[in-house]
Amino acid sequence: MGFELVSGVEVVNELPVIYLRKYKLVVLADTHIGFEEEMAEKGIYIPRFQKRRLMKIFEEVFNTVDVDSVVIAGDFKHKFNGLGRIERVELKDVIGYVLSRVSKLTVVRGNHDNYLSILTHKFKFDIVDNLVIDEFLIIHGHTDLPNDLNVKYVIIGHEHPVITLRDSLGSIGRFQCFLIGDLINRLKLITLPAVGAYQTGSKVTLSRDTYLSPILKNSTLLESLKPVIVDEDVGILELPTLKDLYDLMG
């Protein structure tokens, strides 16, 4: 059994991926396939390994837990204004691989997922604005919470959370993390780290102005947020709440 974030939801190994064991369901977010292509169009050339990293993560997940379905909680792709040539090829490779290993793939629409529906003509997968599975609501997080929620947990991406810590010597460590905390309507929030290698993230602080998601800005009790670092070198590290971390946060 992996590290449990909340009841029934665990981290897969030391990956930015969660597993809802009861449903044999894997959730991840912000893969941003196509990012390198868009940077190249702007004259910025960076190594192309977003797809390779994602495929490696999927392979490790499928070899670790029993998975029936995969949910990508938004920003599967990167380009806003179309479907890039390389982006299209890489998305096809990823979708084809995932559907060869599981029975269902669902993409919860993010703000970057324009034109993704073009690929539903070739592959059988769903694109939805939100997904409710019993007590869980999965949304991307770039819009406010829906009204009249009848769930217990809200799972979002979009934020790409990263926490910076300093020790007594003043050295800095910067780590991607999950954020677990309370919403003002007494629901529990699970914020996912970004899977994309170049999506370095929003700094975790006690200031609402630093957050991208309106859910974190407007509907979260920030002092209740508990970062859970997930890192290939340090492993999984559960930290105290932001209220208790104040003096250590860079």
mmCIF file of C-alpha atoms in Angstrom:
data_model
loop_
_atom_site.group_PDB
_atom_site.id
_atom_site.type_symbol
_atom_site.label_atom_id
_atom_site.label_comp_id
_atom_site.label_asym_id
_atom_site.label_seq_id
_atom_site.Cartn_x
_atom_site.Cartn_y
_atom_site.Cartn_z
ATOM 1 C CA MET A 1 0.000 0.000 0.000
ATOM 2 C CA GLY A 2 1.331 3.449 -0.921
ATOM 3 C CA PHE A 3 1.317 6.620 1.164
ATOM 4 C CA GLU A 4 -2.322 7.533 1.920
ATOM 5 C CA LEU A 5 -3.221 11.205 1.406
ATOM 6 C CA VAL A 6 -6.813 10.775 2.582
ATOM 7 C CA SER A 7 -8.879 7.674 3.172
ATOM 8 C CA GLY A 8 -8.779 5.505 0.050
ATOM 9 C CA VAL A 9 -6.424 7.780 -1.904
ATOM 10 C CA GLU A 10 -2.745 6.917 -2.058
ATOM 11 C CA VAL A 11 0.348 8.130 -3.859
ATOM 12 C CA VAL A 12 1.810 5.668 -6.361
ATOM 13 C CA ASN A 13 5.452 5.079 -5.407
ATOM 14 C CA GLU A 14 7.178 8.494 -5.424
ATOM 15 C CA LEU A 15 5.245 9.731 -8.451
ATOM 16 C CA PRO A 16 2.951 12.772 -8.863
ATOM 17 C CA VAL A 17 0.067 10.342 -9.318
ATOM 18 C CA ILE A 18 -2.758 9.172 -7.054
ATOM 19 C CA TYR A 19 -4.617 5.884 -6.944
ATOM 20 C CA LEU A 20 -8.215 5.464 -5.786
ATOM 21 C CA ARG A 21 -7.903 1.836 -4.781
ATOM 22 C CA LYS A 22 -11.626 1.079 -4.471
ATOM 23 C CA TYR A 23 -12.178 2.085 -8.115
ATOM 24 C CA LYS A 24 -8.835 0.875 -9.543
ATOM 25 C CA LEU A 25 -8.541 4.444 -10.792
ATOM 26 C CA VAL A 26 -5.397 6.490 -11.420
ATOM 27 C CA VAL A 27 -5.514 10.313 -11.500
ATOM 28 C CA LEU A 28 -2.781 12.678 -12.682
ATOM 29 C CA ALA A 29 -2.713 16.207 -14.064
ATOM 30 C CA ASP A 30 -0.872 18.789 -16.138
ATOM 31 C CA THR A 31 1.167 16.637 -18.506
ATOM 32 C CA HIS A 32 1.369 19.509 -21.047
ATOM 33 C CA ILE A 33 2.262 17.358 -24.035
ATOM 34 C CA GLY A 34 3.404 19.700 -26.824
ATOM 35 C CA PHE A 35 5.180 22.212 -24.594
ATOM 36 C CA GLU A 36 8.562 21.771 -26.311
ATOM 37 C CA GLU A 37 7.000 22.252 -29.741
ATOM 38 C CA GLU A 38 5.436 25.558 -28.714
ATOM 39 C CA MET A 39 8.707 26.755 -27.204
ATOM 40 C CA ALA A 40 10.521 25.860 -30.444
ATOM 41 C CA GLU A 41 8.003 27.949 -32.397
ATOM 42 C CA LYS A 42 9.053 30.879 -30.192
ATOM 43 C CA GLY A 43 12.723 30.240 -30.889
ATOM 44 C CA ILE A 44 13.422 28.539 -27.563
ATOM 45 C CA TYR A 45 14.847 25.051 -28.057
ATOM 46 C CA ILE A 46 14.718 22.696 -25.079
ATOM 47 C CA PRO A 47 15.170 18.917 -24.839
ATOM 48 C CA ARG A 48 12.034 17.056 -25.858
ATOM 49 C CA PHE A 49 11.230 14.600 -23.097
ATOM 50 C CA GLN A 50 7.731 15.459 -21.795
ATOM 51 C CA LYS A 51 6.251 12.475 -23.610
ATOM 52 C CA ARG A 52 9.079 10.155 -22.618
ATOM 53 C CA ARG A 53 8.700 11.120 -18.963
ATOM 54 C CA LEU A 54 4.932 10.600 -19.084
ATOM 55 C CA MET A 55 5.248 7.189 -20.736
ATOM 56 C CA LYS A 56 7.785 6.137 -18.113
ATOM 57 C CA ILE A 57 5.424 7.251 -15.335
ATOM 58 C CA PHE A 58 2.510 5.358 -16.857
ATOM 59 C CA GLU A 59 4.614 2.231 -17.227
ATOM 60 C CA GLU A 60 5.676 2.375 -13.583
ATOM 61 C CA VAL A 61 2.086 2.980 -12.452
ATOM 62 C CA PHE A 62 0.707 0.063 -14.476
ATOM 63 C CA ASN A 63 3.441 -2.218 -13.118
ATOM 64 C CA THR A 64 2.733 -1.149 -9.519
ATOM 65 C CA VAL A 65 -1.046 -1.056 -9.054
ATOM 66 C CA ASP A 66 -4.069 -2.744 -10.620
ATOM 67 C CA VAL A 67 -5.608 -0.108 -12.894
ATOM 68 C CA ASP A 68 -8.945 -0.241 -14.730
ATOM 69 C CA SER A 69 -9.202 3.413 -15.693
ATOM 70 C CA VAL A 70 -7.103 6.576 -15.961
ATOM 71 C CA VAL A 71 -8.250 10.162 -15.434
ATOM 72 C CA ILE A 72 -6.120 13.086 -16.587
ATOM 73 C CA ALA A 73 -7.308 16.046 -14.554
ATOM 74 C CA GLY A 74 -6.720 18.677 -17.210
ATOM 75 C CA ASP A 75 -3.991 20.170 -19.390
ATOM 76 C CA PHE A 76 -3.206 16.906 -21.115
ATOM 77 C CA LYS A 77 -1.925 19.021 -24.028
ATOM 78 C CA HIS A 78 -0.228 22.402 -24.098
ATOM 79 C CA LYS A 79 -0.961 24.526 -27.197
ATOM 80 C CA PHE A 80 -3.918 26.877 -26.774
ATOM 81 C CA ASN A 81 -4.581 27.760 -30.390
ATOM 82 C CA GLY A 82 -4.558 24.417 -32.136
ATOM 83 C CA LEU A 83 -3.159 20.915 -32.224
ATOM 84 C CA GLY A 84 0.507 21.028 -33.176
ATOM 85 C CA ARG A 85 1.990 18.514 -35.595
ATOM 86 C CA ILE A 86 4.359 17.000 -33.034
ATOM 87 C CA GLU A 87 1.822 17.469 -30.259
ATOM 88 C CA ARG A 88 -0.700 15.411 -32.217
ATOM 89 C CA VAL A 89 1.784 12.570 -32.790
ATOM 90 C CA GLU A 90 2.835 12.483 -29.139
ATOM 91 C CA LEU A 91 -0.746 12.580 -27.873
ATOM 92 C CA LYS A 92 -1.631 9.689 -30.176
ATOM 93 C CA ASP A 93 1.302 7.683 -28.820
ATOM 94 C CA VAL A 94 0.269 8.315 -25.199
ATOM 95 C CA ILE A 95 -3.448 7.670 -25.746
ATOM 96 C CA GLY A 96 -2.773 4.498 -27.712
ATOM 97 C CA TYR A 97 -0.465 3.181 -24.999
ATOM 98 C CA VAL A 98 -2.853 3.979 -22.129
ATOM 99 C CA LEU A 99 -5.835 2.401 -23.901
ATOM 100 C CA SER A 100 -3.763 -0.737 -24.522
ATOM 101 C CA ARG A 101 -3.387 -1.117 -20.748
ATOM 102 C CA VAL A 102 -6.727 0.046 -19.284
ATOM 103 C CA SER A 103 -10.398 -0.147 -20.164
ATOM 104 C CA LYS A 104 -11.192 3.585 -19.882
ATOM 105 C CA LEU A 105 -9.447 6.921 -20.319
ATOM 106 C CA THR A 106 -11.104 10.198 -19.326
ATOM 107 C CA VAL A 107 -9.692 13.688 -19.757
ATOM 108 C CA VAL A 108 -11.210 16.331 -17.492
ATOM 109 C CA ARG A 109 -10.963 19.455 -19.608
ATOM 110 C CA GLY A 110 -8.297 21.988 -18.612
ATOM 111 C CA ASN A 111 -7.668 25.442 -19.970
ATOM 112 C CA HIS A 112 -5.043 24.079 -22.406
ATOM 113 C CA ASP A 113 -7.164 21.220 -23.779
ATOM 114 C CA ASN A 114 -8.583 23.035 -26.811
ATOM 115 C CA TYR A 115 -8.864 20.910 -29.972
ATOM 116 C CA LEU A 116 -8.240 17.679 -28.065
ATOM 117 C CA SER A 117 -11.639 16.417 -29.228
ATOM 118 C CA ILE A 118 -10.159 15.979 -32.721
ATOM 119 C CA LEU A 119 -8.462 12.827 -31.440
ATOM 120 C CA THR A 120 -11.730 11.264 -30.261
ATOM 121 C CA HIS A 121 -12.415 10.412 -33.916
ATOM 122 C CA LYS A 122 -9.499 7.955 -33.802
ATOM 123 C CA PHE A 123 -9.467 6.875 -30.144
ATOM 124 C CA LYS A 124 -12.265 6.008 -27.756
ATOM 125 C CA PHE A 125 -11.806 8.262 -24.739
ATOM 126 C CA ASP A 126 -14.008 10.788 -22.964
ATOM 127 C CA ILE A 127 -13.532 14.531 -22.518
ATOM 128 C CA VAL A 128 -15.646 16.022 -19.715
ATOM 129 C CA ASP A 129 -15.788 19.295 -17.780
ATOM 130 C CA ASN A 130 -15.880 17.485 -14.452
ATOM 131 C CA LEU A 131 -16.129 13.952 -13.152
ATOM 132 C CA VAL A 132 -17.976 12.750 -10.066
ATOM 133 C CA ILE A 133 -17.177 9.308 -8.696
ATOM 134 C CA ASP A 134 -19.219 8.750 -5.538
ATOM 135 C CA GLU A 135 -17.665 11.082 -2.930
ATOM 136 C CA PHE A 136 -14.975 12.466 -5.256
ATOM 137 C CA LEU A 137 -15.218 15.412 -7.661
ATOM 138 C CA ILE A 138 -12.371 15.710 -10.171
ATOM 139 C CA ILE A 139 -11.980 19.062 -11.940
ATOM 140 C CA HIS A 140 -9.006 20.870 -13.437
ATOM 141 C CA GLY A 141 -9.148 23.832 -11.067
ATOM 142 C CA HIS A 142 -8.952 26.817 -13.431
ATOM 143 C CA THR A 143 -12.523 27.851 -12.596
ATOM 144 C CA ASP A 144 -14.462 28.310 -9.371
ATOM 145 C CA LEU A 145 -16.071 25.376 -7.602
ATOM 146 C CA PRO A 146 -19.444 24.248 -8.940
ATOM 147 C CA ASN A 147 -22.486 24.973 -6.798
ATOM 148 C CA ASP A 148 -24.446 22.408 -4.756
ATOM 149 C CA LEU A 149 -21.666 19.863 -4.371
ATOM 150 C CA ASN A 150 -22.698 16.503 -2.969
ATOM 151 C CA VAL A 151 -19.215 15.080 -2.497
ATOM 152 C CA LYS A 152 -16.600 14.844 0.238
ATOM 153 C CA TYR A 153 -13.371 15.380 -1.703
ATOM 154 C CA VAL A 154 -12.394 17.754 -4.514
ATOM 155 C CA ILE A 155 -9.372 16.774 -6.643
ATOM 156 C CA ILE A 156 -7.765 19.470 -8.808
ATOM 157 C CA GLY A 157 -4.677 20.135 -10.906
ATOM 158 C CA HIS A 158 -3.814 23.466 -12.572
ATOM 159 C CA GLU A 159 -1.794 24.858 -9.660
ATOM 160 C CA HIS A 160 1.484 22.913 -10.152
ATOM 161 C CA PRO A 161 2.304 23.405 -6.433
ATOM 162 C CA VAL A 162 5.945 23.696 -5.367
ATOM 163 C CA ILE A 163 7.166 24.426 -1.846
ATOM 164 C CA THR A 164 10.443 26.134 -0.996
ATOM 165 C CA LEU A 165 11.968 25.425 2.420
ATOM 166 C CA ARG A 166 14.938 26.872 4.256
ATOM 167 C CA ASP A 167 16.847 25.377 7.171
ATOM 168 C CA SER A 168 18.773 27.058 9.981
ATOM 169 C CA LEU A 169 21.778 27.542 7.696
ATOM 170 C CA GLY A 170 19.678 29.328 5.136
ATOM 171 C CA SER A 171 19.973 26.707 2.380
ATOM 172 C CA ILE A 172 17.016 26.291 0.058
ATOM 173 C CA GLY A 173 15.186 23.197 -1.093
ATOM 174 C CA ARG A 174 12.444 23.411 -3.732
ATOM 175 C CA PHE A 175 10.061 20.473 -4.092
ATOM 176 C CA GLN A 176 6.870 19.675 -5.963
ATOM 177 C CA CYS A 177 4.094 18.560 -3.666
ATOM 178 C CA PHE A 178 0.509 17.553 -3.172
ATOM 179 C CA LEU A 179 -1.587 19.983 -1.121
ATOM 180 C CA ILE A 180 -4.181 18.496 1.222
ATOM 181 C CA GLY A 181 -6.506 20.802 3.129
ATOM 182 C CA ASP A 182 -9.965 22.122 3.903
ATOM 183 C CA LEU A 183 -12.350 24.125 1.754
ATOM 184 C CA ILE A 184 -14.601 26.775 3.270
ATOM 185 C CA ASN A 185 -17.618 24.525 2.650
ATOM 186 C CA ARG A 186 -16.029 21.773 4.811
ATOM 187 C CA LEU A 187 -15.019 19.624 1.874
ATOM 188 C CA LYS A 188 -11.481 18.269 1.602
ATOM 189 C CA LEU A 189 -9.185 19.479 -1.187
ATOM 190 C CA ILE A 190 -6.504 17.414 -2.921
ATOM 191 C CA THR A 191 -4.266 19.448 -5.232
ATOM 192 C CA LEU A 192 -2.085 17.402 -7.586
ATOM 193 C CA PRO A 193 1.482 18.233 -8.610
ATOM 194 C CA ALA A 194 2.187 18.712 -12.315
ATOM 195 C CA VAL A 195 3.466 15.696 -14.227
ATOM 196 C CA GLY A 196 4.999 17.819 -16.993
ATOM 197 C CA ALA A 197 8.771 18.068 -16.593
ATOM 198 C CA TYR A 198 8.875 21.772 -17.475
ATOM 199 C CA GLN A 199 5.853 22.858 -15.429
ATOM 200 C CA THR A 200 7.837 24.095 -12.448
ATOM 201 C CA GLY A 201 4.892 25.313 -10.447
ATOM 202 C CA SER A 202 3.351 27.949 -8.238
ATOM 203 C CA LYS A 203 5.013 28.747 -4.936
ATOM 204 C CA VAL A 204 3.109 27.500 -1.889
ATOM 205 C CA THR A 205 2.574 30.348 0.587
ATOM 206 C CA LEU A 206 -0.018 31.759 2.976
ATOM 207 C CA SER A 207 -0.797 34.588 0.557
ATOM 208 C CA ARG A 208 -3.812 34.082 -1.685
ATOM 209 C CA ASP A 209 -2.225 36.279 -4.348
ATOM 210 C CA THR A 210 0.418 33.655 -5.166
ATOM 211 C CA TYR A 211 -2.066 31.000 -6.321
ATOM 212 C CA LEU A 212 -3.364 30.414 -9.828
ATOM 213 C CA SER A 213 -6.513 28.432 -9.090
ATOM 214 C CA PRO A 214 -9.568 30.415 -7.985
ATOM 215 C CA ILE A 215 -10.361 27.470 -5.738
ATOM 216 C CA LEU A 216 -7.159 28.022 -3.765
ATOM 217 C CA LYS A 217 -7.505 31.794 -3.983
ATOM 218 C CA ASN A 218 -11.133 32.014 -2.860
ATOM 219 C CA SER A 219 -12.411 28.770 -1.373
ATOM 220 C CA THR A 220 -9.573 27.197 0.606
ATOM 221 C CA LEU A 221 -8.556 27.631 4.247
ATOM 222 C CA LEU A 222 -4.893 28.182 3.388
ATOM 223 C CA GLU A 223 -3.562 27.681 6.920
ATOM 224 C CA SER A 224 -5.015 24.156 6.859
ATOM 225 C CA LEU A 225 -3.068 23.113 3.763
ATOM 226 C CA LYS A 226 -0.609 20.304 4.367
ATOM 227 C CA PRO A 227 2.103 19.825 1.703
ATOM 228 C CA VAL A 228 3.158 16.279 0.901
ATOM 229 C CA ILE A 229 6.451 16.394 -0.987
ATOM 230 C CA VAL A 230 6.909 13.827 -3.744
ATOM 231 C CA ASP A 231 10.449 13.697 -5.059
ATOM 232 C CA GLU A 232 12.623 11.044 -6.701
ATOM 233 C CA ASP A 233 15.542 11.860 -4.376
ATOM 234 C CA VAL A 234 13.869 12.522 -1.017
ATOM 235 C CA GLY A 235 10.851 10.254 -1.545
ATOM 236 C CA ILE A 236 7.500 11.140 0.040
ATOM 237 C CA LEU A 237 7.608 13.586 2.927
ATOM 238 C CA GLU A 238 4.506 14.754 4.794
ATOM 239 C CA LEU A 239 4.949 18.249 6.203
ATOM 240 C CA PRO A 240 2.963 20.115 8.872
ATOM 241 C CA THR A 241 0.234 22.525 7.848
ATOM 242 C CA LEU A 242 1.220 25.869 6.342
ATOM 243 C CA LYS A 243 0.283 27.556 9.613
ATOM 244 C CA ASP A 244 2.988 25.535 11.399
ATOM 245 C CA LEU A 245 5.459 25.751 8.511
ATOM 246 C CA TYR A 246 5.522 29.530 8.321
ATOM 247 C CA ASP A 247 9.066 29.998 9.698
ATOM 248 C CA LEU A 248 10.536 27.350 7.366
ATOM 249 C CA MET A 249 8.952 28.488 4.127
ATOM 250 C CA GLY A 250 11.250 30.390 1.783
#
